[in-house]
Amino acid sequence: MPKEPLVAPGLAAPNGHFSQATVAEPGRMVFISGMTSRRADGTVAGVGDITEQTHQVCRNLAAAVEAAGGTLDDIARVDVYVRDIRDFAAIHEVRRQYFTGEPPASTMVEVSRFVHDDYLIEINAIAVLGGGA
């Protein structure tokens, strides 16, 4: 795997399932657009349910990175956009089920709206596949 967490002395431990920083070795970079809780048929999973929406978003991230030849373990960074920051703990509980190796570096911010009123979460990602010396 071409990534590893970087633990910087003097920083507090992360309060969720993410790394303070991620070091990625040279490799093929995959930039994954913001994934929402849309299923393959276009319907929205988990309307009103942040846990189910987060599961669908993670499944969508997995499908995208797998199409590039990687796995969720290759994702080095995610940006998470949520309608309600109070869902932080529930979102990270789900993330732990999908990002079972070293977690990616991460930012989470609350936003006022998404392009569809039923969306509660959107995550984009950067993966680094293969490479190394």
Coordinates of C-alpha atoms in Angstrom, one line a residue:
M1 CA 0.0 0.0 0.0
P2 CA 1.5 3.3 -1.0
K3 CA 0.3 5.4 2.0
E4 CA 0.9 5.6 5.7
P5 CA -0.3 7.8 8.5
L6 CA 2.0 10.6 9.7
V7 CA 1.8 11.3 13.4
A8 CA 3.2 14.7 14.3
P9 CA 4.6 15.3 17.7
G10 CA 2.7 18.0 19.6
L11 CA -0.7 17.4 17.9
A12 CA -3.7 16.0 19.7
A13 CA -4.8 12.5 18.7
P14 CA -7.7 12.6 16.1
N15 CA -11.1 12.7 17.6
G16 CA -12.6 10.6 14.8
H17 CA -11.6 7.9 12.4
F18 CA -8.9 9.8 10.4
S19 CA -5.2 10.4 10.3
Q20 CA -3.6 13.7 11.1
A21 CA -1.8 13.5 7.9
T22 CA -1.1 10.8 5.2
V23 CA 2.2 10.2 3.4
A24 CA 1.6 8.7 -0.1
E25 CA 4.4 7.2 -2.1
P26 CA 4.6 7.9 -5.9
G27 CA 1.9 6.1 -7.8
R28 CA -1.2 6.5 -9.9
M29 CA -3.4 9.1 -8.4
V30 CA -7.2 8.8 -8.6
F31 CA -9.4 11.8 -7.8
I32 CA -12.9 10.8 -6.9
S33 CA -15.6 13.4 -7.3
G34 CA -18.1 14.0 -4.5
M35 CA -20.1 10.8 -3.8
T36 CA -23.6 11.1 -2.4
S37 CA -26.1 8.4 -1.3
R38 CA -27.3 7.9 -4.9
R39 CA -27.7 4.2 -5.8
A40 CA -26.7 2.9 -9.3
D41 CA -30.3 3.3 -10.4
G42 CA -30.3 7.0 -9.4
T43 CA -32.5 6.7 -6.3
V44 CA -31.4 8.1 -3.0
A45 CA -30.6 5.6 -0.2
G46 CA -31.5 6.4 3.4
V47 CA -33.6 9.5 3.0
G48 CA -33.5 11.2 6.4
D49 CA -31.0 8.6 7.8
I50 CA -27.4 9.7 8.0
T51 CA -26.1 6.2 8.9
E52 CA -27.6 4.6 5.8
Q53 CA -26.5 7.5 3.6
T54 CA -23.0 7.2 4.9
H55 CA -23.0 3.5 4.1
Q56 CA -24.1 4.2 0.5
V57 CA -21.5 6.9 0.1
C58 CA -18.8 4.5 1.3
R59 CA -20.1 1.8 -1.1
N60 CA -20.0 4.4 -3.9
L61 CA -16.4 5.4 -3.0
A62 CA -15.4 1.7 -3.0
A63 CA -17.0 1.2 -6.4
A64 CA -15.1 4.2 -7.9
V65 CA -11.7 3.3 -6.5
E66 CA -12.2 -0.4 -7.4
A67 CA -12.9 0.6 -11.0
A68 CA -9.5 2.2 -11.0
G69 CA -7.9 -1.0 -9.7
G70 CA -7.6 0.0 -6.0
T71 CA -9.4 -0.5 -2.7
L72 CA -10.6 1.8 0.1
D73 CA -7.2 1.3 1.7
D74 CA -5.6 3.3 -1.2
I75 CA -7.6 6.4 -0.3
A76 CA -5.2 8.9 1.2
R77 CA -7.6 11.8 1.7
V78 CA -11.3 12.5 2.0
D79 CA -13.3 15.7 2.3
V80 CA -16.7 15.2 4.0
Y81 CA -19.5 17.7 3.6
V82 CA -22.5 17.2 5.9
R83 CA -25.8 18.9 6.5
D84 CA -25.5 18.6 10.3
I85 CA -22.1 18.4 12.0
R86 CA -23.8 16.8 15.0
D87 CA -23.7 13.6 12.9
F88 CA -19.9 13.4 13.3
A89 CA -19.9 10.4 15.6
A90 CA -22.5 8.4 13.5
I91 CA -20.5 9.1 10.3
H92 CA -17.2 8.0 11.9
E93 CA -18.8 4.8 13.2
V94 CA -19.8 3.9 9.7
R95 CA -16.4 5.0 8.3
R96 CA -14.6 2.6 10.7
Q97 CA -16.5 -0.3 9.0
Y98 CA -15.1 0.6 5.5
F99 CA -11.7 2.2 6.2
T100 CA -10.4 -0.8 8.2
G101 CA -6.7 -0.1 7.5
E102 CA -5.0 3.2 8.2
P103 CA -7.6 5.8 7.9
P104 CA -7.2 8.6 5.4
A105 CA -6.5 12.3 6.2
S106 CA -9.8 14.0 6.4
T107 CA -11.7 17.3 6.7
M108 CA -15.4 17.5 7.6
V109 CA -17.5 20.7 7.3
E110 CA -21.1 21.5 7.6
V111 CA -22.9 23.0 4.5
S112 CA -26.3 24.5 4.2
R113 CA -27.4 22.7 1.1
F114 CA -26.6 20.1 -1.5
V115 CA -27.8 19.8 -5.1
H116 CA -30.6 17.5 -4.0
D117 CA -32.6 18.2 -0.8
D118 CA -32.5 14.5 0.3
Y119 CA -28.7 14.4 0.5
L120 CA -27.3 14.6 4.1
I121 CA -23.6 13.8 3.2
E122 CA -21.1 14.0 0.3
I123 CA -17.5 12.7 0.3
N124 CA -14.8 13.2 -2.3
A125 CA -11.5 11.4 -2.2
I126 CA -8.0 11.1 -3.4
A127 CA -6.5 7.6 -3.8
V128 CA -2.9 6.7 -4.6
L129 CA -2.5 3.3 -6.3
G130 CA 0.7 1.2 -6.6
G131 CA 3.9 3.0 -7.2
G132 CA 6.7 3.1 -4.8
A133 CA 10.4 2.7 -5.3

